Amino acid sequence: MKKDIVAKGAILQRDRETYAIAPHIPGGITTTEELRKICDVADKYGIKELKLTSAQRIALFGIREEDLDDIWSELDQQPGAAIGLCVRSVRICPGTTWCKRGVQDSVSLGLKIDAIYHAMQLPNKMKMGVSGCMVSCAETAVKDIGVMGTPKGWRIMVGGNAGARPRLGDLLVDNVPGEEEVLAIIARIIELYRNWPQEQRLGRIIEEIGIERFRHEVLGTGE
Ligand code: SF4
């Protein structure tokens, strides 16, 4: 019986025969050239349906297994980490790059986070989001690690998730002054998580030990 092919970023579809792939498009920010290439490859291989995903990618459906290698080679892009125990996605809102409400540069920070963490193997799946203001279009509160711009800097929330048992993230720290400080805190969270003895989602760990102890483990304060 066919299965997902994780190494090729190929997800078996409902027909149990064909696959979907979704190239990695950091922050969903792309160019006409990249889009044309995706469309050209889709036309060449008879891919009739494409879908914009919640992870800010473009999924291509109905792919034959024997075409996967050629399609990836022609796309010349990396697979988005849509499956497996890893950092699945870093959702990024337009922030101060384009949005009139933005108060922080979510695109700059988000792309740095994406470059470091996208597809990193972890004990369980992890989603991240970076919003440029408190309207929170990157759904910061339901990300395992969510970052939100405020007039005073960055707010970091941890342990959020959607899914069958949704959970709102806990406030880890507020008024983080700059990108470097945010990246250092995220690095510490990831280091803790990678070494955690159980393989559960970040929010379950926080439920178990409490946000105060988690904050203490990450920041050395709050307990
Ligand atoms: S979160 Fe704020 S900055 Fe980002 S797109 Fe929404 S309104 Fe604009």
CSV table of N, CA and C in Angstrom, one decimal, residues 24-101:
chain,number,residue,atom,x,y,z
A,24,HIS,N,8.6,24.9,-0.6
A,24,HIS,CA,8.7,25.9,0.5
A,24,HIS,C,8.8,27.3,-0.1
A,25,ILE,N,7.9,28.1,0.4
A,25,ILE,CA,7.9,29.5,-0.1
A,25,ILE,C,7.9,30.3,1.2
A,26,PRO,N,9.1,30.7,1.7
A,26,PRO,CA,9.2,31.3,3.0
A,26,PRO,C,8.3,32.5,3.1
A,27,GLY,N,7.4,32.5,4.1
A,27,GLY,CA,6.5,33.6,4.4
A,27,GLY,C,5.4,33.7,3.3
A,28,GLY,N,5.4,32.8,2.4
A,28,GLY,CA,4.4,32.9,1.3
A,28,GLY,C,4.8,34.1,0.3
A,29,ILE,N,6.0,34.6,0.5
A,29,ILE,CA,6.4,35.7,-0.4
A,29,ILE,C,7.1,35.2,-1.6
A,30,THR,N,6.6,35.5,-2.7
A,30,THR,CA,7.1,34.9,-4.0
A,30,THR,C,7.2,35.9,-5.1
A,31,THR,N,7.6,35.4,-6.2
A,31,THR,CA,7.7,36.3,-7.4
A,31,THR,C,7.0,35.8,-8.6
A,32,THR,N,6.8,36.7,-9.6
A,32,THR,CA,6.1,36.2,-10.8
A,32,THR,C,6.9,35.1,-11.4
A,33,GLU,N,8.2,35.2,-11.3
A,33,GLU,CA,9.1,34.2,-12.0
A,33,GLU,C,8.8,32.8,-11.3
A,34,GLU,N,8.8,32.8,-10.0
A,34,GLU,CA,8.6,31.5,-9.3
A,34,GLU,C,7.2,31.0,-9.6
A,35,LEU,N,6.2,31.9,-9.6
A,35,LEU,CA,4.8,31.4,-9.9
A,35,LEU,C,4.7,30.9,-11.3
A,36,ARG,N,5.4,31.5,-12.2
A,36,ARG,CA,5.4,31.0,-13.6
A,36,ARG,C,6.0,29.6,-13.7
A,37,LYS,N,7.1,29.5,-13.0
A,37,LYS,CA,7.7,28.2,-13.0
A,37,LYS,C,6.8,27.1,-12.4
A,38,ILE,N,6.1,27.4,-11.3
A,38,ILE,CA,5.2,26.4,-10.8
A,38,ILE,C,4.1,26.1,-11.8
A,39,CYS,N,3.6,27.2,-12.4
A,39,CYS,CA,2.5,26.9,-13.4
A,39,CYS,C,3.0,26.1,-14.6
A,40,ASP,N,4.2,26.4,-15.1
A,40,ASP,CA,4.7,25.7,-16.2
A,40,ASP,C,4.9,24.2,-15.9
A,41,VAL,N,5.4,24.0,-14.7
A,41,VAL,CA,5.6,22.6,-14.3
A,41,VAL,C,4.3,21.9,-14.1
A,42,ALA,N,3.3,22.6,-13.6
A,42,ALA,CA,2.0,22.0,-13.4
A,42,ALA,C,1.4,21.7,-14.8
A,43,ASP,N,1.5,22.6,-15.7
A,43,ASP,CA,1.0,22.3,-17.1
A,43,ASP,C,1.7,21.1,-17.7
A,44,LYS,N,3.0,21.1,-17.6
A,44,LYS,CA,3.8,20.0,-18.2
A,44,LYS,C,3.4,18.6,-17.7
A,45,TYR,N,3.1,18.5,-16.4
A,45,TYR,CA,2.9,17.2,-15.8
A,45,TYR,C,1.4,17.0,-15.6
A,46,GLY,N,0.6,17.8,-16.2
A,46,GLY,CA,-0.9,17.5,-16.1
A,46,GLY,C,-1.5,17.7,-14.8
A,47,ILE,N,-0.9,18.6,-14.0
A,47,ILE,CA,-1.4,18.9,-12.6
A,47,ILE,C,-2.5,19.9,-12.8
A,48,LYS,N,-3.7,19.5,-12.5
A,48,LYS,CA,-4.9,20.4,-12.8
A,48,LYS,C,-5.3,21.3,-11.6
A,49,GLU,N,-4.9,20.9,-10.4
A,49,GLU,CA,-5.4,21.6,-9.3
A,49,GLU,C,-4.2,22.1,-8.4
A,50,LEU,N,-4.2,23.4,-8.0
A,50,LEU,CA,-3.3,23.9,-7.1
A,50,LEU,C,-4.1,24.6,-6.0
A,51,LYS,N,-3.5,24.6,-4.8
A,51,LYS,CA,-4.2,25.3,-3.7
A,51,LYS,C,-3.3,26.1,-2.8
A,52,LEU,N,-3.7,27.3,-2.4
A,52,LEU,CA,-3.0,28.1,-1.5
A,52,LEU,C,-3.3,27.5,-0.1
A,53,THR,N,-2.2,27.2,0.7
A,53,THR,CA,-2.4,26.5,1.9
A,53,THR,C,-2.3,27.4,3.1
A,54,SER,N,-2.7,26.9,4.3
A,54,SER,CA,-2.7,27.8,5.5
A,54,SER,C,-1.2,28.0,5.9
A,55,ALA,N,-0.3,27.2,5.4
A,55,ALA,CA,1.1,27.4,5.7
A,55,ALA,C,1.8,28.3,4.7
A,56,GLN,N,1.0,29.1,3.9
A,56,GLN,CA,1.5,30.1,3.0
A,56,GLN,C,2.3,29.4,1.9
A,57,ARG,N,1.8,28.3,1.4
A,57,ARG,CA,2.5,27.6,0.3
A,57,ARG,C,1.5,27.4,-0.8
A,58,ILE,N,2.0,26.9,-1.9
A,58,ILE,CA,1.1,26.5,-3.0
A,58,ILE,C,1.2,25.0,-3.2
A,59,ALA,N,0.1,24.3,-3.0
A,59,ALA,CA,0.2,22.8,-3.1
A,59,ALA,C,-0.2,22.4,-4.5
A,60,LEU,N,0.5,21.4,-5.0
A,60,LEU,CA,0.1,20.9,-6.4
A,60,LEU,C,-0.4,19.5,-6.1
A,61,PHE,N,-1.6,19.2,-6.7
A,61,PHE,CA,-2.3,17.9,-6.4
A,61,PHE,C,-2.3,17.0,-7.6
A,62,GLY,N,-2.5,15.7,-7.3
A,62,GLY,CA,-2.7,14.7,-8.4
A,62,GLY,C,-1.4,14.3,-9.1
A,63,ILE,N,-0.3,14.3,-8.4
A,63,ILE,CA,1.0,14.0,-9.0
A,63,ILE,C,1.2,12.5,-9.0
A,64,ARG,N,1.7,11.9,-10.2
A,64,ARG,CA,2.1,10.5,-10.2
A,64,ARG,C,3.4,10.3,-9.5
A,65,GLU,N,3.5,9.2,-8.8
A,65,GLU,CA,4.8,8.9,-8.1
A,65,GLU,C,6.0,9.0,-9.0
A,66,GLU,N,5.8,8.5,-10.2
A,66,GLU,CA,7.0,8.4,-11.1
A,66,GLU,C,7.4,9.8,-11.6
A,67,ASP,N,6.6,10.8,-11.4
A,67,ASP,CA,6.9,12.2,-11.8
A,67,ASP,C,7.6,13.0,-10.7
A,68,LEU,N,7.6,12.5,-9.5
A,68,LEU,CA,8.0,13.3,-8.4
A,68,LEU,C,9.4,13.9,-8.5
A,69,ASP,N,10.4,13.0,-8.9
A,69,ASP,CA,11.8,13.5,-8.9
A,69,ASP,C,11.9,14.5,-10.0
A,70,ASP,N,11.3,14.3,-11.2
A,70,ASP,CA,11.5,15.3,-12.3
A,70,ASP,C,10.8,16.6,-11.9
A,71,ILE,N,9.7,16.5,-11.3
A,71,ILE,CA,9.0,17.8,-10.9
A,71,ILE,C,9.8,18.6,-9.9
A,72,TRP,N,10.4,17.9,-8.9
A,72,TRP,CA,11.2,18.7,-8.0
A,72,TRP,C,12.4,19.2,-8.7
A,73,SER,N,13.0,18.5,-9.6
A,73,SER,CA,14.2,18.9,-10.3
A,73,SER,C,13.8,20.2,-11.1
A,74,GLU,N,12.7,20.1,-11.8
A,74,GLU,CA,12.3,21.3,-12.6
A,74,GLU,C,11.9,22.5,-11.8
A,75,LEU,N,11.3,22.2,-10.7
A,75,LEU,CA,10.9,23.3,-9.8
A,75,LEU,C,12.1,24.0,-9.2
A,76,ASP,N,13.1,23.2,-8.9
A,76,ASP,CA,14.4,23.7,-8.3
A,76,ASP,C,14.1,24.4,-7.0
A,77,GLN,N,13.2,23.8,-6.2
A,77,GLN,CA,12.8,24.4,-4.9
A,77,GLN,C,12.8,23.3,-3.9
A,78,GLN,N,12.9,23.6,-2.6
A,78,GLN,CA,12.9,22.7,-1.6
A,78,GLN,C,11.4,22.4,-1.2
A,79,PRO,N,11.1,21.1,-0.7
A,79,PRO,CA,9.8,20.8,-0.2
A,79,PRO,C,9.5,21.6,1.0
A,80,GLY,N,8.3,22.1,1.2
A,80,GLY,CA,7.8,22.6,2.4
A,80,GLY,C,7.6,21.5,3.4
A,81,ALA,N,7.9,21.7,4.7
A,81,ALA,CA,7.9,20.6,5.7
A,81,ALA,C,6.4,20.4,6.1
A,82,ALA,N,5.6,19.8,5.2
A,82,ALA,CA,4.2,19.7,5.5
A,82,ALA,C,3.9,18.5,6.3
A,83,ILE,N,4.8,17.5,6.5
A,83,ILE,CA,4.6,16.3,7.3
A,83,ILE,C,5.8,16.0,8.1
A,84,GLY,N,5.6,15.1,9.1
A,84,GLY,CA,6.8,14.7,9.9
A,84,GLY,C,6.9,15.6,11.2
A,85,LEU,N,7.8,15.1,12.1
A,85,LEU,CA,8.0,15.7,13.4
A,85,LEU,C,9.1,16.8,13.2
A,86,CYS,N,8.7,18.0,12.9
A,86,CYS,CA,9.7,19.0,12.6
A,86,CYS,C,9.0,20.4,12.7
A,87,VAL,N,9.7,21.4,12.4
A,87,VAL,CA,9.1,22.7,12.3
A,87,VAL,C,8.4,22.8,10.9
A,88,ARG,N,7.1,22.8,11.0
A,88,ARG,CA,6.3,22.6,9.8
A,88,ARG,C,6.2,23.9,9.0
A,89,SER,N,6.0,25.0,9.7
A,89,SER,CA,5.8,26.3,9.0
A,89,SER,C,6.1,27.5,9.9
A,90,VAL,N,6.5,28.5,9.3
A,90,VAL,CA,6.6,29.8,10.0
A,90,VAL,C,5.8,30.8,9.2
A,91,ARG,N,4.6,31.1,9.8
A,91,ARG,CA,3.7,32.0,9.1
A,91,ARG,C,4.1,33.4,9.4
A,92,ILE,N,4.1,34.2,8.3
A,92,ILE,CA,4.6,35.6,8.5
A,92,ILE,C,3.6,36.5,7.9
A,93,CYS,N,3.2,37.6,8.6
A,93,CYS,CA,2.3,38.6,8.1
A,93,CYS,C,3.1,39.7,7.4
A,94,PRO,N,2.5,40.6,6.6
A,94,PRO,CA,3.2,41.6,5.9
A,94,PRO,C,3.9,42.6,6.7
A,95,GLY,N,3.5,42.8,8.0
A,95,GLY,CA,4.2,43.7,8.9
A,95,GLY,C,4.5,45.1,8.3
A,96,THR,N,5.5,45.7,8.8
A,96,THR,CA,5.8,47.1,8.4
A,96,THR,C,6.4,47.1,7.0
A,97,THR,N,6.6,46.0,6.3
A,97,THR,CA,7.0,46.0,4.9
A,97,THR,C,5.9,46.6,4.0
A,98,TRP,N,4.6,46.1,4.3
A,98,TRP,CA,3.5,46.6,3.5
A,98,TRP,C,2.3,47.1,4.2
A,99,CYS,N,2.1,46.6,5.5
A,99,CYS,CA,0.8,46.8,6.1
A,99,CYS,C,0.8,48.1,6.9
A,100,LYS,N,-0.3,48.9,6.7
A,100,LYS,CA,-0.3,50.2,7.3
A,100,LYS,C,-0.5,50.1,8.8
A,101,ARG,N,-0.9,49.0,9.3
A,101,ARG,CA,-1.1,48.8,10.8
A,101,ARG,C,0.2,48.3,11.4
